[in-house]
């Protein structure tokens, strides 16, 4: 199976002339004539960018997603390729209407016309894993109906198997392969693709994100109509807006573009550091701008999550970068276990400074985070730093944010925009407000456990006393009296704190 899939990938690359990208390098220029003679039968009249897009579409969803990610990096790609790959964001060829109706009939047990009085057979958006149709519910509510592509699970399973094979080759052929932990990275990707293949889980993601931003002036999230959802169909509120990539149209509507760009950065950092739950597929095809200037999020198949420990270390890293405290950056990497314990802090600090210092005090148009990340990768290799699979999606999303920021406002200073927010977040986490909030969250648990403390302490002492001598028993009795007095004092103090916090709610 894997061999057949590999041969198909190779055949598609040859058919669409993708070897042109490799043979363009001067070191292998001598092979060009040889390749042209062997593959004389193929037609390469179409532009290279068109052929690349068509090849990715032919190869399936994982390759389409790769093209989507590339399309946001106009600073790294030629303009023709970036423009063509942008079509992958929501214009993948749709699957037939007959298959859509068959899926809806299977999901609801009756024809789609009996569920949706008005259903548009032409999809409004078609992506790699699913496509979206507009419809109306019986009460005339406008909705968007997302339908999973038939047979997509088997295709993705095959591609993931090939990626794991490729990961094994990386570990075997490349000296740095094991440090990159390619299998764990592929597994992380597979975990999120699994969510995309279950539209009930995607609906739950949308519901969670909507709850996180309830009442927010920055981000709107469609409401999920749960009664109409299944693993193959997701029905949500229809959202109106202008694609974020249509900057001229947004300006014509009176949207403040620099303000919109800054709001995008704030939304990203709010999702990451406040909630630890972020939209990890933020290419322009998934973002609209409402008439009021709010962002509208679409497509919730890939969401990232971070633990409290991850959030804390990331925030410390970002703040240390913003303050140019490279020593603290090095220390955080070691404290978090990302760098070996025996790493020399001064050497690591010097290497990070050489990478990061040149990018400060520059507008976004003069900074390429792609190149900065490449140099940081080269630096991490020197210090044997482990790649963190759980942060791969975050890195991808940060690059998406950069691409979006470049399109909206090339003069945006990402560092200065994010720094005040991170400083405020850190103050809330490590200051008195953070302490009070954590105590308030634990108050219900304390109110249950506090009355039990004397009994638990007595039981522990009784177990300790079994088999003890008379002299040891006397010592234990004195210790018990001291512990009881201390426990009583602590219990009263904690009870007062819990009472004050509960009243203050």
Coordinates of C-alpha atoms in Angstrom, one line a residue:
X1 CA 0.0 0.0 0.0
X2 CA 2.8 2.4 1.0
X3 CA 4.8 1.5 -2.1
X4 CA 1.8 2.2 -4.4
X5 CA 1.2 5.6 -2.7
X6 CA 4.9 6.5 -3.0
X7 CA 4.9 5.6 -6.7
X8 CA 1.8 7.7 -7.2
X9 CA 3.5 10.7 -5.5
X10 CA 6.5 10.2 -7.7
X11 CA 4.3 9.8 -10.8
X12 CA 2.4 13.0 -10.0
X13 CA 5.6 14.9 -9.5
X14 CA 7.0 13.8 -12.8
X15 CA 3.6 14.4 -14.6
X16 CA 3.5 18.0 -13.5
X17 CA 7.2 18.6 -13.9
X18 CA 7.9 19.4 -10.3
X19 CA 11.5 18.2 -10.9
X20 CA 11.9 21.6 -12.4
X21 CA 12.2 23.1 -8.9
X22 CA 15.0 20.7 -8.1
X23 CA 16.8 21.0 -11.4
X24 CA 16.8 24.7 -11.2
X25 CA 19.8 24.5 -8.9
X26 CA 23.1 25.1 -10.6
X27 CA 24.7 22.1 -9.0
X28 CA 22.4 19.7 -10.9
X29 CA 22.0 21.8 -14.1
X30 CA 23.6 19.1 -16.1
X31 CA 20.7 16.7 -15.5
X32 CA 18.1 19.0 -17.1
X33 CA 18.7 17.8 -20.7
X34 CA 18.8 14.2 -19.6
X35 CA 15.4 14.5 -17.8
X36 CA 13.8 16.3 -20.8
X37 CA 14.8 13.4 -23.1
X38 CA 13.5 10.7 -20.7
X39 CA 10.1 12.5 -20.1
X40 CA 9.7 13.9 -23.6
X41 CA 6.0 12.9 -23.6
X42 CA 4.8 15.3 -20.9
X43 CA 3.4 18.8 -21.6
X44 CA 4.8 21.6 -19.4
X45 CA 3.0 24.4 -21.2
X46 CA 1.2 25.6 -18.0
X47 CA 3.1 27.9 -15.7
X48 CA 5.2 26.3 -13.0
X49 CA 2.9 27.7 -10.2
X50 CA -0.2 26.3 -11.8
X51 CA 1.4 22.9 -12.2
X52 CA 2.5 22.9 -8.5
X53 CA -1.0 23.7 -7.3
X54 CA -2.5 21.0 -9.6
X55 CA 0.0 18.5 -8.3
X56 CA -0.8 19.3 -4.6
X57 CA -4.6 19.0 -5.4
X58 CA -4.0 15.7 -7.1
X59 CA -2.0 14.3 -4.2
X60 CA -4.7 15.0 -1.6
X61 CA -5.4 16.8 1.7
X62 CA -2.1 16.6 3.5
X63 CA -0.3 18.1 0.4
X64 CA -3.1 20.7 0.0
X65 CA -2.5 21.8 3.6
X66 CA 1.2 22.0 2.9
X67 CA 0.4 24.4 0.0
X68 CA -1.9 26.4 2.3
X69 CA 0.8 27.0 4.8
X70 CA 3.3 28.0 2.0
X71 CA 0.8 30.5 0.5
X72 CA 1.0 32.7 3.6
X73 CA 4.8 33.2 3.2
X74 CA 5.0 35.7 0.4
X75 CA 8.4 36.9 1.8
X76 CA 9.8 33.5 1.1
X77 CA 8.1 32.5 -2.2
X78 CA 8.1 34.0 -5.7
X79 CA 4.9 36.1 -6.3
X80 CA 3.5 33.7 -9.0
X81 CA 3.7 30.7 -6.7
X82 CA 2.3 32.5 -3.7
X83 CA -0.7 33.8 -5.7
X84 CA -1.4 30.3 -7.2
X85 CA -1.1 28.5 -3.9
X86 CA -3.5 31.0 -2.3
X87 CA -6.3 29.3 -4.3
X88 CA -5.9 26.2 -2.2
X89 CA -7.2 28.0 0.8
X90 CA -10.9 27.6 -0.1
X91 CA -11.1 26.6 -3.7
X92 CA -10.1 23.0 -3.8
X93 CA -12.2 21.2 -6.5
X94 CA -15.5 20.2 -4.9
X95 CA -16.9 16.6 -4.9
X96 CA -20.2 15.9 -6.7
X97 CA -23.6 17.2 -5.4
X98 CA -25.0 13.7 -5.5
X99 CA -22.4 12.5 -2.9
X100 CA -23.3 15.5 -0.7
X101 CA -27.0 14.5 -0.8
X102 CA -26.2 10.9 -0.1
X103 CA -24.1 11.9 3.0
X104 CA -26.9 14.2 4.3
X105 CA -29.5 11.4 3.7
X106 CA -27.4 9.0 5.7
X107 CA -26.8 11.5 8.5
X108 CA -30.5 12.5 8.9
X109 CA -32.3 9.3 7.8
X110 CA -34.3 11.3 5.3
X111 CA -33.7 13.5 2.1
X112 CA -31.9 16.7 2.6
X113 CA -34.9 18.7 1.3
X114 CA -36.9 17.6 4.3
X115 CA -34.2 18.9 6.7
X116 CA -33.3 22.1 4.8
X117 CA -36.1 23.8 3.0
X118 CA -33.5 25.8 1.1
X119 CA -30.2 24.2 0.3
X120 CA -27.6 25.5 -2.2
X121 CA -26.2 22.6 -4.3
X122 CA -23.1 24.8 -5.2
X123 CA -20.6 24.9 -2.4
X124 CA -19.5 28.3 -1.2
X125 CA -16.2 26.9 -0.1
X126 CA -14.3 23.7 -0.9
X127 CA -11.3 22.7 1.2
X128 CA -9.1 19.6 1.5
X129 CA -11.2 17.7 4.0
X130 CA -14.7 19.0 3.6
X131 CA -16.8 21.5 1.7
X132 CA -19.4 24.1 2.8
X133 CA -22.9 24.7 1.4
X134 CA -25.4 27.5 2.4
X135 CA -28.9 26.5 3.6
X136 CA -31.8 27.6 5.7
X137 CA -33.4 25.7 8.6
X138 CA -37.2 25.3 8.9
X139 CA -37.4 28.5 11.0
X140 CA -35.6 30.4 8.2
X141 CA -32.3 30.7 10.1
X142 CA -29.4 31.0 7.7
X143 CA -26.8 28.3 8.2
X144 CA -23.6 26.9 6.7
X145 CA -23.5 23.2 6.3
X146 CA -20.1 21.5 6.3
X147 CA -19.9 18.1 4.7
X148 CA -17.0 15.7 5.1
X149 CA -15.4 14.4 1.8
X150 CA -16.3 10.8 1.2
X151 CA -13.4 8.3 1.6
X152 CA -11.0 11.0 2.9
X153 CA -10.1 9.0 6.0
X154 CA -8.4 6.2 4.0
X155 CA -6.4 8.7 1.9
X156 CA -5.1 10.5 5.0
X157 CA -4.2 7.2 6.7
X158 CA -2.1 6.3 3.7
X159 CA -0.4 9.7 3.6
X160 CA 0.3 9.6 7.4
X161 CA 1.9 6.1 7.0
X162 CA 4.2 7.6 4.3
X163 CA 5.1 10.5 6.5
X164 CA 6.1 8.0 9.3
X165 CA 8.2 6.2 6.7
X166 CA 9.8 9.5 5.8
X167 CA 10.4 10.2 9.5
X168 CA 12.2 6.9 9.8
X169 CA 14.4 7.8 6.9
X170 CA 15.2 11.2 8.4
X171 CA 16.3 9.5 11.7
X172 CA 18.4 7.0 9.7
X173 CA 20.0 9.3 7.1
X174 CA 20.5 12.5 9.0
X175 CA 22.6 13.0 12.1
X176 CA 20.2 15.4 13.6
X177 CA 17.2 13.2 12.8
X178 CA 16.5 11.9 16.3
X179 CA 16.8 15.3 17.9
X180 CA 14.1 16.6 15.7
X181 CA 11.8 13.8 16.9
X182 CA 10.1 13.5 13.5
X183 CA 7.8 10.6 14.5
X184 CA 6.4 12.7 17.4
X185 CA 5.9 15.6 15.1
X186 CA 4.0 13.4 12.6
X187 CA 1.9 11.9 15.4
X188 CA 1.0 15.4 16.6
X189 CA -0.1 16.3 13.1
X190 CA -2.1 13.0 12.9
X191 CA -3.9 13.8 16.2
X192 CA -5.2 17.1 14.8
X193 CA -6.1 15.5 11.4
X194 CA -8.2 13.0 13.4
X195 CA -10.2 15.8 14.8
X196 CA -10.8 17.2 11.3
X197 CA -12.2 13.9 10.3
X198 CA -14.9 14.0 13.0
X199 CA -17.1 17.1 12.5
X200 CA -18.7 16.6 16.0
X201 CA -15.3 17.3 17.5
X202 CA -14.8 20.3 15.3
X203 CA -18.2 21.6 16.4
X204 CA -17.1 21.2 20.0
X205 CA -14.0 23.2 19.2
X206 CA -16.1 26.0 17.7
X207 CA -18.4 26.0 20.7
X208 CA -15.4 26.3 23.1
X209 CA -13.8 29.1 21.1
X210 CA -17.1 31.0 21.0
X211 CA -17.5 30.6 24.7
X212 CA -13.9 31.9 25.3
X213 CA -14.7 35.1 23.3
X214 CA -18.3 35.6 24.3
X215 CA -18.9 39.4 24.3
X216 CA -15.4 40.1 22.8
X217 CA -15.2 43.2 20.5
X218 CA -12.3 41.4 18.6
X219 CA -13.5 38.0 17.5
X220 CA -16.8 36.5 16.4
X221 CA -17.4 32.7 16.2
X222 CA -20.4 31.1 14.6
X223 CA -23.0 29.3 16.8
X224 CA -23.2 25.6 16.4
X225 CA -26.7 24.1 15.8
X226 CA -26.1 20.8 17.6
X227 CA -29.4 19.1 16.6
X228 CA -28.2 19.0 13.0
X229 CA -24.6 17.9 13.6
X230 CA -23.1 14.4 13.2
X231 CA -19.6 13.0 12.6
X232 CA -20.0 13.8 8.8
X233 CA -22.1 17.0 8.9
X234 CA -21.6 20.2 10.9
X235 CA -24.3 22.9 10.8
X236 CA -23.4 26.4 12.1
X237 CA -24.6 30.0 12.0
X238 CA -23.9 31.6 8.6
X239 CA -21.4 34.4 9.1
X240 CA -21.2 37.5 6.9
X241 CA -18.0 39.4 6.2
X242 CA -15.2 40.2 3.8
X243 CA -12.2 37.8 3.4
X244 CA -9.3 39.3 5.3
X245 CA -7.1 39.0 2.2
X246 CA -9.3 41.6 0.3
X247 CA -7.5 44.6 1.8
X248 CA -8.8 47.1 -0.8
X249 CA -12.4 46.1 -0.1
X250 CA -11.9 46.5 3.6
X251 CA -10.5 49.9 3.2
X252 CA -13.4 50.9 1.0
X253 CA -15.7 49.8 3.9
X254 CA -13.9 52.2 6.2
X255 CA -12.1 49.5 8.2
X256 CA -9.0 50.7 10.1
X257 CA -6.4 48.4 8.6
X258 CA -3.6 49.1 11.1
X259 CA -6.0 48.6 14.0
X260 CA -7.2 45.4 12.4
X261 CA -3.7 44.1 12.2
X262 CA -3.0 44.9 15.9
X263 CA -6.3 43.2 16.9
X264 CA -5.2 40.1 15.1
X265 CA -2.0 39.9 17.2
X266 CA -4.0 40.5 20.4
X267 CA -6.5 37.7 19.5
X268 CA -3.6 35.3 18.9
X269 CA -1.9 36.0 22.2
X270 CA -5.2 36.0 24.1
X271 CA -6.0 32.5 22.7
X272 CA -2.5 31.2 23.5
X273 CA -1.8 32.7 27.0
X274 CA -5.2 33.3 28.5
X275 CA -7.0 30.2 27.2
X276 CA -4.3 27.8 26.1
X277 CA -6.6 27.0 23.3
X278 CA -6.0 28.5 19.9
X279 CA -7.1 28.4 16.3
X280 CA -4.1 26.7 14.6
X281 CA -5.2 27.0 10.9
X282 CA -5.3 30.8 10.5
X283 CA -4.7 31.2 6.8
X284 CA -6.7 33.9 5.0
X285 CA -9.3 31.5 3.7
X286 CA -10.5 30.8 7.2
X287 CA -10.9 34.5 8.3
X288 CA -13.5 37.1 7.5
X289 CA -13.9 40.6 8.7
X290 CA -17.4 41.6 9.8
X291 CA -18.9 45.0 8.8
X292 CA -18.2 46.2 12.4
X293 CA -14.4 45.5 12.0
X294 CA -14.4 42.3 14.1
X295 CA -12.6 39.2 13.0
X296 CA -14.7 36.2 12.1
X297 CA -13.1 32.7 12.6
X298 CA -14.1 29.8 10.4
X299 CA -13.0 26.2 10.2
X300 CA -12.2 24.7 13.7
X301 CA -10.7 21.4 12.7
X302 CA -7.2 22.2 13.8
X303 CA -7.0 23.7 17.3
X304 CA -3.9 23.9 19.5
X305 CA -3.8 23.4 23.3
X306 CA -1.1 24.3 25.8
X307 CA -0.6 23.2 29.4
X308 CA -0.1 25.8 32.1
X309 CA 3.6 24.9 32.2
X310 CA 3.9 25.4 28.4
X311 CA 2.1 28.8 28.7
X312 CA 4.3 29.9 31.6
X313 CA 7.6 29.0 29.8
X314 CA 6.4 30.5 26.5
X315 CA 5.4 33.8 28.2
X316 CA 8.8 34.0 29.9
X317 CA 10.5 33.3 26.6
X318 CA 8.5 36.0 24.7
X319 CA 9.0 38.6 27.4
X320 CA 12.7 37.9 27.7
X321 CA 13.0 38.3 23.9
X322 CA 11.0 41.6 23.9
X323 CA 13.3 42.9 26.7
X324 CA 16.4 41.6 24.9
X325 CA 17.2 39.5 28.0
X326 CA 18.9 36.7 26.2
X327 CA 20.4 35.2 29.3
X328 CA 16.8 34.7 30.6
X329 CA 15.9 33.1 27.3
X330 CA 18.8 30.6 27.7
X331 CA 17.9 29.9 31.3
X332 CA 14.2 29.3 30.5
X333 CA 15.2 26.8 27.8
X334 CA 17.3 24.9 30.3
X335 CA 14.7 25.1 33.2
X336 CA 12.0 23.8 30.9
X337 CA 14.0 20.8 29.8
X338 CA 14.1 22.0 26.2
X339 CA 17.9 22.3 26.4
X340 CA 20.2 19.8 28.2
X341 CA 21.0 20.6 31.8
X342 CA 24.8 20.8 31.1
X343 CA 24.3 23.6 28.5
X344 CA 26.6 26.5 29.2
X345 CA 24.2 29.5 29.7
X346 CA 26.7 32.1 28.6
X347 CA 27.4 30.4 25.3
X348 CA 23.8 29.8 24.6
X349 CA 23.0 33.4 25.5
X350 CA 25.6 34.7 23.1
X351 CA 24.3 32.5 20.2
X352 CA 20.7 33.7 20.8
X353 CA 21.8 37.3 20.9
X354 CA 23.5 37.0 17.5
X355 CA 20.2 35.7 16.0
X356 CA 17.7 38.0 17.6
X357 CA 19.4 41.4 18.1
X358 CA 19.3 42.4 14.4
X359 CA 15.5 42.1 14.2
X360 CA 14.5 44.6 16.9
X361 CA 13.3 48.1 16.2
X362 CA 12.3 47.2 12.7
X363 CA 8.9 47.2 11.1
X364 CA 7.4 43.9 10.1
X365 CA 8.2 44.4 6.4
X366 CA 11.9 44.3 7.2
X367 CA 11.7 41.2 9.4
X368 CA 11.4 37.6 8.1
X369 CA 10.4 35.3 11.0
X370 CA 10.9 32.4 8.6
X371 CA 14.6 33.3 8.3
X372 CA 14.9 34.0 12.0
X373 CA 13.4 30.6 12.9
X374 CA 15.8 29.0 10.4
X375 CA 18.8 30.6 12.2
X376 CA 17.3 29.7 15.6
X377 CA 17.1 26.1 14.3
X378 CA 20.7 26.2 13.3
X379 CA 21.6 27.5 16.8
X380 CA 19.5 24.9 18.5
X381 CA 21.3 22.2 16.6
X382 CA 24.6 23.4 18.1
X383 CA 23.2 23.1 21.6
X384 CA 21.3 19.8 21.1
X385 CA 17.9 21.4 21.9
X386 CA 15.0 19.0 21.6
X387 CA 12.1 19.9 19.2
X388 CA 8.8 20.2 21.2
X389 CA 6.1 18.4 19.1
X390 CA 3.3 20.1 21.2
X391 CA 4.6 23.5 20.1
X392 CA 4.8 22.7 16.3
X393 CA 1.2 24.0 15.8
X394 CA 2.0 27.2 17.7
X395 CA 5.1 27.8 15.5
X396 CA 3.0 27.3 12.4
X397 CA 0.3 29.6 13.7
X398 CA 2.8 32.3 14.5
X399 CA 4.0 32.1 10.9
X400 CA 0.4 32.4 9.7
X401 CA 0.0 35.5 11.9
X402 CA 3.1 37.0 10.3
X403 CA 1.9 36.4 6.8
X404 CA -1.5 37.9 7.7
X405 CA 0.2 40.9 9.3
X406 CA 2.3 41.5 6.2
X407 CA -0.8 41.6 4.0
X408 CA -2.7 44.0 6.3
X409 CA 0.0 46.3 7.5
X410 CA 3.6 45.9 6.5
X411 CA 4.6 48.5 9.0
X412 CA 3.2 46.6 12.0
X413 CA 5.7 46.0 14.8
X414 CA 4.8 42.6 16.1
X415 CA 7.1 42.9 19.0
X416 CA 5.8 46.2 20.4
X417 CA 2.2 45.2 19.7
X418 CA 2.5 42.0 21.7
X419 CA 4.8 43.2 24.6
X420 CA 2.2 45.2 26.6
X421 CA -0.3 42.3 26.5
X422 CA 2.3 39.7 27.6
X423 CA 3.5 42.0 30.4
X424 CA -0.1 42.4 31.6
X425 CA -0.7 38.6 31.4
X426 CA 2.5 37.8 33.4
X427 CA 1.5 40.3 36.1
X428 CA -1.9 38.6 36.4
X429 CA -0.2 35.2 36.6
X430 CA 2.6 35.9 39.1
X431 CA 1.3 38.9 41.0
X432 CA -1.3 39.2 43.7
X433 CA -4.2 39.1 41.2
X434 CA -2.9 35.7 40.0
X435 CA -2.6 34.4 43.6
X436 CA -6.1 35.5 44.5
X437 CA -7.6 34.0 41.4
X438 CA -5.9 30.6 41.9
X439 CA -7.0 30.6 45.6
X440 CA -10.5 31.4 44.4
X441 CA -10.5 28.5 42.0
X442 CA -9.3 26.1 44.7
X443 CA -11.8 27.4 47.3
X444 CA -14.5 24.8 46.7
X445 CA -11.9 22.0 47.1
X446 CA -10.6 23.5 50.3
X447 CA -14.0 23.9 51.8
X448 CA -14.5 20.1 51.4
X449 CA -11.0 19.0 52.6
X450 CA -10.5 21.4 55.5
X451 CA -13.0 19.7 57.9
X452 CA -11.4 16.4 57.3
X453 CA -7.8 17.4 58.2
X454 CA -8.0 16.6 62.0
X455 CA -9.4 13.1 61.2
X456 CA -6.9 12.4 58.5
X457 CA -4.0 13.5 60.8
X458 CA -5.4 11.3 63.6
X459 CA -5.6 8.3 61.4
X460 CA -2.0 8.8 60.2
X461 CA -0.8 9.0 63.8
X462 CA -2.7 5.9 64.8
X463 CA -1.1 3.9 62.0
X464 CA 2.3 5.2 63.2
X465 CA 1.6 4.3 66.8
X466 CA 0.9 0.7 66.1
X467 CA 3.7 -1.4 67.4
X468 CA 5.5 1.5 69.1
X469 CA 7.0 1.4 72.7
X470 CA 5.5 3.3 75.6
X471 CA 8.2 5.9 75.4
X472 CA 7.6 6.3 71.7
X473 CA 3.9 6.6 72.3
X474 CA 4.4 9.4 74.8
X475 CA 6.5 11.2 72.2
X476 CA 3.9 10.7 69.5
X477 CA 1.2 12.0 71.9
X478 CA 3.1 15.3 72.4
X479 CA 3.7 15.6 68.7
X480 CA 0.0 15.0 68.1
X481 CA -0.9 17.8 70.5
X482 CA 1.4 20.2 68.7
X483 CA 0.0 19.1 65.3
X484 CA -3.5 19.4 66.4
X485 CA -3.0 23.0 67.6
X486 CA -1.2 23.8 64.3
X487 CA -3.9 22.2 62.2
X488 CA -6.6 24.0 64.1
X489 CA -4.8 27.4 63.5
X490 CA -4.3 26.6 59.8
X491 CA -7.9 25.4 59.4
X492 CA -9.3 28.6 60.9
X493 CA -7.0 30.7 58.8
X494 CA -7.8 28.9 55.5
X495 CA -11.5 28.9 56.4
X496 CA -11.4 32.7 56.8
X497 CA -9.6 33.1 53.4
X498 CA -12.1 30.9 51.7
X499 CA -15.1 32.7 53.2
X500 CA -13.7 36.1 52.2
X501 CA -13.1 34.9 48.6
X502 CA -16.5 33.3 48.3
X503 CA -18.2 36.5 49.6
X504 CA -16.1 38.6 47.2
X505 CA -17.3 36.7 44.1

